[in-house]
mmCIF file with all atom_site columns, C-alpha atoms in Angstrom:
data_model
loop_
_atom_site.group_PDB
_atom_site.id
_atom_site.type_symbol
_atom_site.label_atom_id
_atom_site.label_alt_id
_atom_site.label_comp_id
_atom_site.label_asym_id
_atom_site.label_entity_id
_atom_site.label_seq_id
_atom_site.pdbx_PDB_ins_code
_atom_site.Cartn_x
_atom_site.Cartn_y
_atom_site.Cartn_z
_atom_site.occupancy
_atom_site.B_iso_or_equiv
_atom_site.pdbx_formal_charge
_atom_site.auth_seq_id
_atom_site.auth_comp_id
_atom_site.auth_asym_id
_atom_site.auth_atom_id
_atom_site.pdbx_PDB_model_num
ATOM 1  C CA . MET M 1 1  ? 0.150   0.343   -0.193 1.00 0.00 ? 1  MET M CA 1
ATOM 2  C CA . ILE M 1 2  ? 1.254   3.862   -1.204 1.00 0.00 ? 2  ILE M CA 1
ATOM 3  C CA . GLU M 1 3  ? 0.975   6.165   2.062  1.00 0.00 ? 3  GLU M CA 1
ATOM 4  C CA . ARG M 1 4  ? 0.097   9.379   0.477  1.00 0.00 ? 4  ARG M CA 1
ATOM 5  C CA . GLU M 1 5  ? -0.019  12.671  2.462  1.00 0.00 ? 5  GLU M CA 1
ATOM 6  C CA . ASN M 1 6  ? -3.128  14.528  2.938  1.00 0.00 ? 6  ASN M CA 1
ATOM 7  C CA . CYS M 1 7  ? -5.003  11.414  2.283  1.00 0.00 ? 7  CYS M CA 1
ATOM 8  C CA . PRO M 1 8  ? -8.835  12.490  3.312  1.00 0.00 ? 8  PRO M CA 1
ATOM 9  C CA . THR M 1 9  ? -10.067 8.993   2.482  1.00 0.00 ? 9  THR M CA 1
ATOM 10 C CA . CYS M 1 10 ? -6.858  7.459   4.811  1.00 0.00 ? 10 CYS M CA 1
ATOM 11 C CA . ASP M 1 11 ? -7.413  9.413   7.476  1.00 0.00 ? 11 ASP M CA 1
ATOM 12 C CA . LEU M 1 12 ? -10.969 8.683   7.838  1.00 0.00 ? 12 LEU M CA 1
ATOM 13 C CA . ASN M 1 13 ? -10.756 4.521   7.506  1.00 0.00 ? 13 ASN M CA 1
ATOM 14 C CA . LYS M 1 14 ? -7.721  5.317   9.718  1.00 0.00 ? 14 LYS M CA 1
ATOM 15 C CA . ASP M 1 15 ? -10.420 6.858   12.393 1.00 0.00 ? 15 ASP M CA 1
ATOM 16 C CA . TYR M 1 16 ? -12.918 4.176   11.172 1.00 0.00 ? 16 TYR M CA 1
ATOM 17 C CA . TRP M 1 17 ? -11.012 1.868   12.335 1.00 0.00 ? 17 TRP M CA 1
ATOM 18 C CA . ALA M 1 18 ? -10.208 3.203   15.361 1.00 0.00 ? 18 ALA M CA 1
ATOM 19 C CA . ARG M 1 19 ? -13.709 4.365   16.571 1.00 0.00 ? 19 ARG M CA 1
ATOM 20 C CA . GLN M 1 20 ? -14.310 0.814   15.921 1.00 0.00 ? 20 GLN M CA 1
ATOM 21 C CA . ASN M 1 21 ? -12.054 -1.006  18.065 1.00 0.00 ? 21 ASN M CA 1
ATOM 22 C CA . GLU M 1 22 ? -12.707 1.225   20.433 1.00 0.00 ? 22 GLU M CA 1
ATOM 23 C CA . LEU M 1 23 ? -16.249 -0.220  20.300 1.00 0.00 ? 23 LEU M CA 1
ATOM 24 C CA . ILE M 1 24 ? -14.874 -4.059  20.234 1.00 0.00 ? 24 ILE M CA 1
ATOM 25 C CA . GLU M 1 25 ? -12.680 -2.885  23.462 1.00 0.00 ? 25 GLU M CA 1
ATOM 26 C CA . ALA M 1 26 ? -16.345 -1.810  25.199 1.00 0.00 ? 26 ALA M CA 1
ATOM 27 C CA . THR M 1 27 ? -18.703 -4.461  24.826 1.00 0.00 ? 27 THR M CA 1
ATOM 28 C CA . ARG M 1 28 ? -15.455 -7.210  26.060 1.00 0.00 ? 28 ARG M CA 1
ATOM 29 C CA . MET M 1 29 ? -15.195 -5.216  28.648 1.00 0.00 ? 29 MET M CA 1
ATOM 30 C CA . GLN M 1 30 ? -19.200 -4.983  28.965 1.00 0.00 ? 30 GLN M CA 1
ATOM 31 C CA . ARG M 1 31 ? -19.478 -8.847  28.406 1.00 0.00 ? 31 ARG M CA 1
ATOM 32 C CA . GLY M 1 32 ? -16.839 -9.499  31.391 1.00 0.00 ? 32 GLY M CA 1
ATOM 33 C CA . ALA M 1 33 ? -18.708 -6.975  33.469 1.00 0.00 ? 33 ALA M CA 1
ATOM 34 C CA . ASP M 1 34 ? -21.955 -8.537  33.020 1.00 0.00 ? 34 ASP M CA 1
ATOM 35 C CA . ARG M 1 35 ? -20.918 -11.808 33.633 1.00 0.00 ? 35 ARG M CA 1
ATOM 36 C CA . LEU M 1 36 ? -18.982 -10.803 36.331 1.00 0.00 ? 36 LEU M CA 1
ATOM 37 C CA . THR M 1 37 ? -22.563 -9.216  38.388 1.00 0.00 ? 37 THR M CA 1
ATOM 38 C CA . LYS M 1 38 ? -24.377 -12.468 37.144 1.00 0.00 ? 38 LYS M CA 1
ATOM 39 C CA . GLU M 1 39 ? -21.426 -14.124 39.229 1.00 0.00 ? 39 GLU M CA 1
ATOM 40 C CA . ARG M 1 40 ? -21.809 -12.099 42.077 1.00 0.00 ? 40 ARG M CA 1
ATOM 41 C CA . LYS M 1 41 ? -25.493 -12.937 41.946 1.00 0.00 ? 41 LYS M CA 1
ATOM 42 C CA . GLN M 1 42 ? -24.794 -16.557 42.115 1.00 0.00 ? 42 GLN M CA 1
ATOM 43 C CA . LEU M 1 43 ? -22.930 -16.527 44.897 1.00 0.00 ? 43 LEU M CA 1
ATOM 44 C CA . ARG M 1 44 ? -25.131 -13.855 47.373 1.00 0.00 ? 44 ARG M CA 1
ATOM 45 C CA . LEU M 1 45 ? -27.625 -16.603 46.949 1.00 0.00 ? 45 LEU M CA 1
ATOM 46 C CA . ALA M 1 46 ? -25.186 -19.035 47.700 1.00 0.00 ? 46 ALA M CA 1
ATOM 47 C CA . LEU M 1 47 ? -23.932 -17.772 51.704 1.00 0.00 ? 47 LEU M CA 1
ATOM 48 C CA . PHE M 1 48 ? -27.863 -16.972 51.890 1.00 0.00 ? 48 PHE M CA 1
ATOM 49 C CA . ASN M 1 49 ? -29.050 -20.300 51.667 1.00 0.00 ? 49 ASN M CA 1
ATOM 50 C CA . LEU M 1 50 ? -25.125 -21.723 53.945 1.00 0.00 ? 50 LEU M CA 1
ATOM 51 C CA . LEU M 1 51 ? -26.051 -18.988 55.598 1.00 0.00 ? 51 LEU M CA 1
ATOM 52 C CA . HIS M 1 52 ? -29.758 -20.096 56.075 1.00 0.00 ? 52 HIS M CA 1
ATOM 53 C CA . ARG M 1 53 ? -29.025 -24.012 56.767 1.00 0.00 ? 53 ARG M CA 1
ATOM 54 C CA . TYR M 1 54 ? -26.041 -23.145 58.966 1.00 0.00 ? 54 TYR M CA 1
ATOM 55 C CA . ILE M 1 55 ? -28.451 -21.225 61.372 1.00 0.00 ? 55 ILE M CA 1
ATOM 56 C CA . GLY M 1 56 ? -31.113 -23.841 61.348 1.00 0.00 ? 56 GLY M CA 1
ATOM 57 C CA . LEU M 1 57 ? -28.713 -26.531 62.536 1.00 0.00 ? 57 LEU M CA 1
ATOM 58 C CA . VAL M 1 58 ? -27.557 -25.053 65.289 1.00 0.00 ? 58 VAL M CA 1
ATOM 59 C CA . GLU M 1 59 ? -30.794 -23.335 65.923 1.00 0.00 ? 59 GLU M CA 1
ATOM 60 C CA . SER M 1 60 ? -32.148 -27.172 66.437 1.00 0.00 ? 60 SER M CA 1
ATOM 61 C CA . GLY M 1 61 ? -30.102 -27.428 68.491 1.00 0.00 ? 61 GLY M CA 1
ATOM 62 C CA . ASP M 1 62 ? -29.705 -31.460 67.553 1.00 0.00 ? 62 ASP M CA 1
ATOM 63 C CA . CYS M 1 63 ? -25.549 -29.899 67.418 1.00 0.00 ? 63 CYS M CA 1
ATOM 64 C CA . GLY M 1 64 ? -25.642 -28.683 70.873 1.00 0.00 ? 64 GLY M CA 1
ATOM 65 C CA . HIS M 1 65 ? -26.322 -24.608 72.147 1.00 0.00 ? 65 HIS M CA 1
ATOM 66 C CA . TRP M 1 66 ? -24.681 -21.557 71.393 1.00 0.00 ? 66 TRP M CA 1
ATOM 67 C CA . ASP M 1 67 ? -25.542 -18.574 70.025 1.00 0.00 ? 67 ASP M CA 1
ATOM 68 C CA . VAL M 1 68 ? -24.791 -18.806 66.517 1.00 0.00 ? 68 VAL M CA 1
ATOM 69 C CA . HIS M 1 69 ? -25.761 -15.163 65.655 1.00 0.00 ? 69 HIS M CA 1
ATOM 70 C CA . ALA M 1 70 ? -22.044 -13.614 67.757 1.00 0.00 ? 70 ALA M CA 1
ATOM 71 C CA . GLU M 1 71 ? -20.103 -16.599 65.639 1.00 0.00 ? 71 GLU M CA 1
ATOM 72 C CA . PRO M 1 72 ? -17.556 -13.640 63.773 1.00 0.00 ? 72 PRO M CA 1
ATOM 73 C CA . GLU M 1 73 ? -17.913 -15.643 60.513 1.00 0.00 ? 73 GLU M CA 1
ATOM 74 C CA . VAL M 1 74 ? -22.079 -15.205 60.881 1.00 0.00 ? 74 VAL M CA 1
ATOM 75 C CA . ILE M 1 75 ? -21.768 -12.056 61.843 1.00 0.00 ? 75 ILE M CA 1
ATOM 76 C CA . GLU M 1 76 ? -19.600 -11.265 58.338 1.00 0.00 ? 76 GLU M CA 1
ATOM 77 C CA . ALA M 1 77 ? -21.736 -13.312 56.196 1.00 0.00 ? 77 ALA M CA 1
ATOM 78 C CA . LYS M 1 78 ? -24.684 -10.960 57.200 1.00 0.00 ? 78 LYS M CA 1
ATOM 79 C CA . ALA M 1 79 ? -22.447 -7.957  56.953 1.00 0.00 ? 79 ALA M CA 1
ATOM 80 C CA . ALA M 1 80 ? -20.781 -9.323  53.374 1.00 0.00 ? 80 ALA M CA 1
ATOM 81 C CA . LEU M 1 81 ? -25.713 -10.060 52.605 1.00 0.00 ? 81 LEU M CA 1
ATOM 82 C CA . LYS M 1 82 ? -26.439 -7.367  53.433 1.00 0.00 ? 82 LYS M CA 1
ATOM 83 C CA . GLN M 1 83 ? -23.827 -4.739  50.322 1.00 0.00 ? 83 GLN M CA 1
ATOM 84 C CA . ARG M 1 84 ? -25.134 -4.038  47.129 1.00 0.00 ? 84 ARG M CA 1
#
């Protein structure tokens, strides 16, 4: 390809492909963000279900008696679930 000085068509092509590359990168980033959002929702649900089941087990008395709500792990899990 011969490079031409002051070629408006060449400049338009460069601008077009630069913009296409920006759009491709933005799409890739959005897909990554969407995937992370979906995974976050799945993890929050899994943590909620695990916490609910654990608290239910402890409060049933089948494993002894203690204040499950005072455990640091339970406190941390509840705090994590309150975050948006």
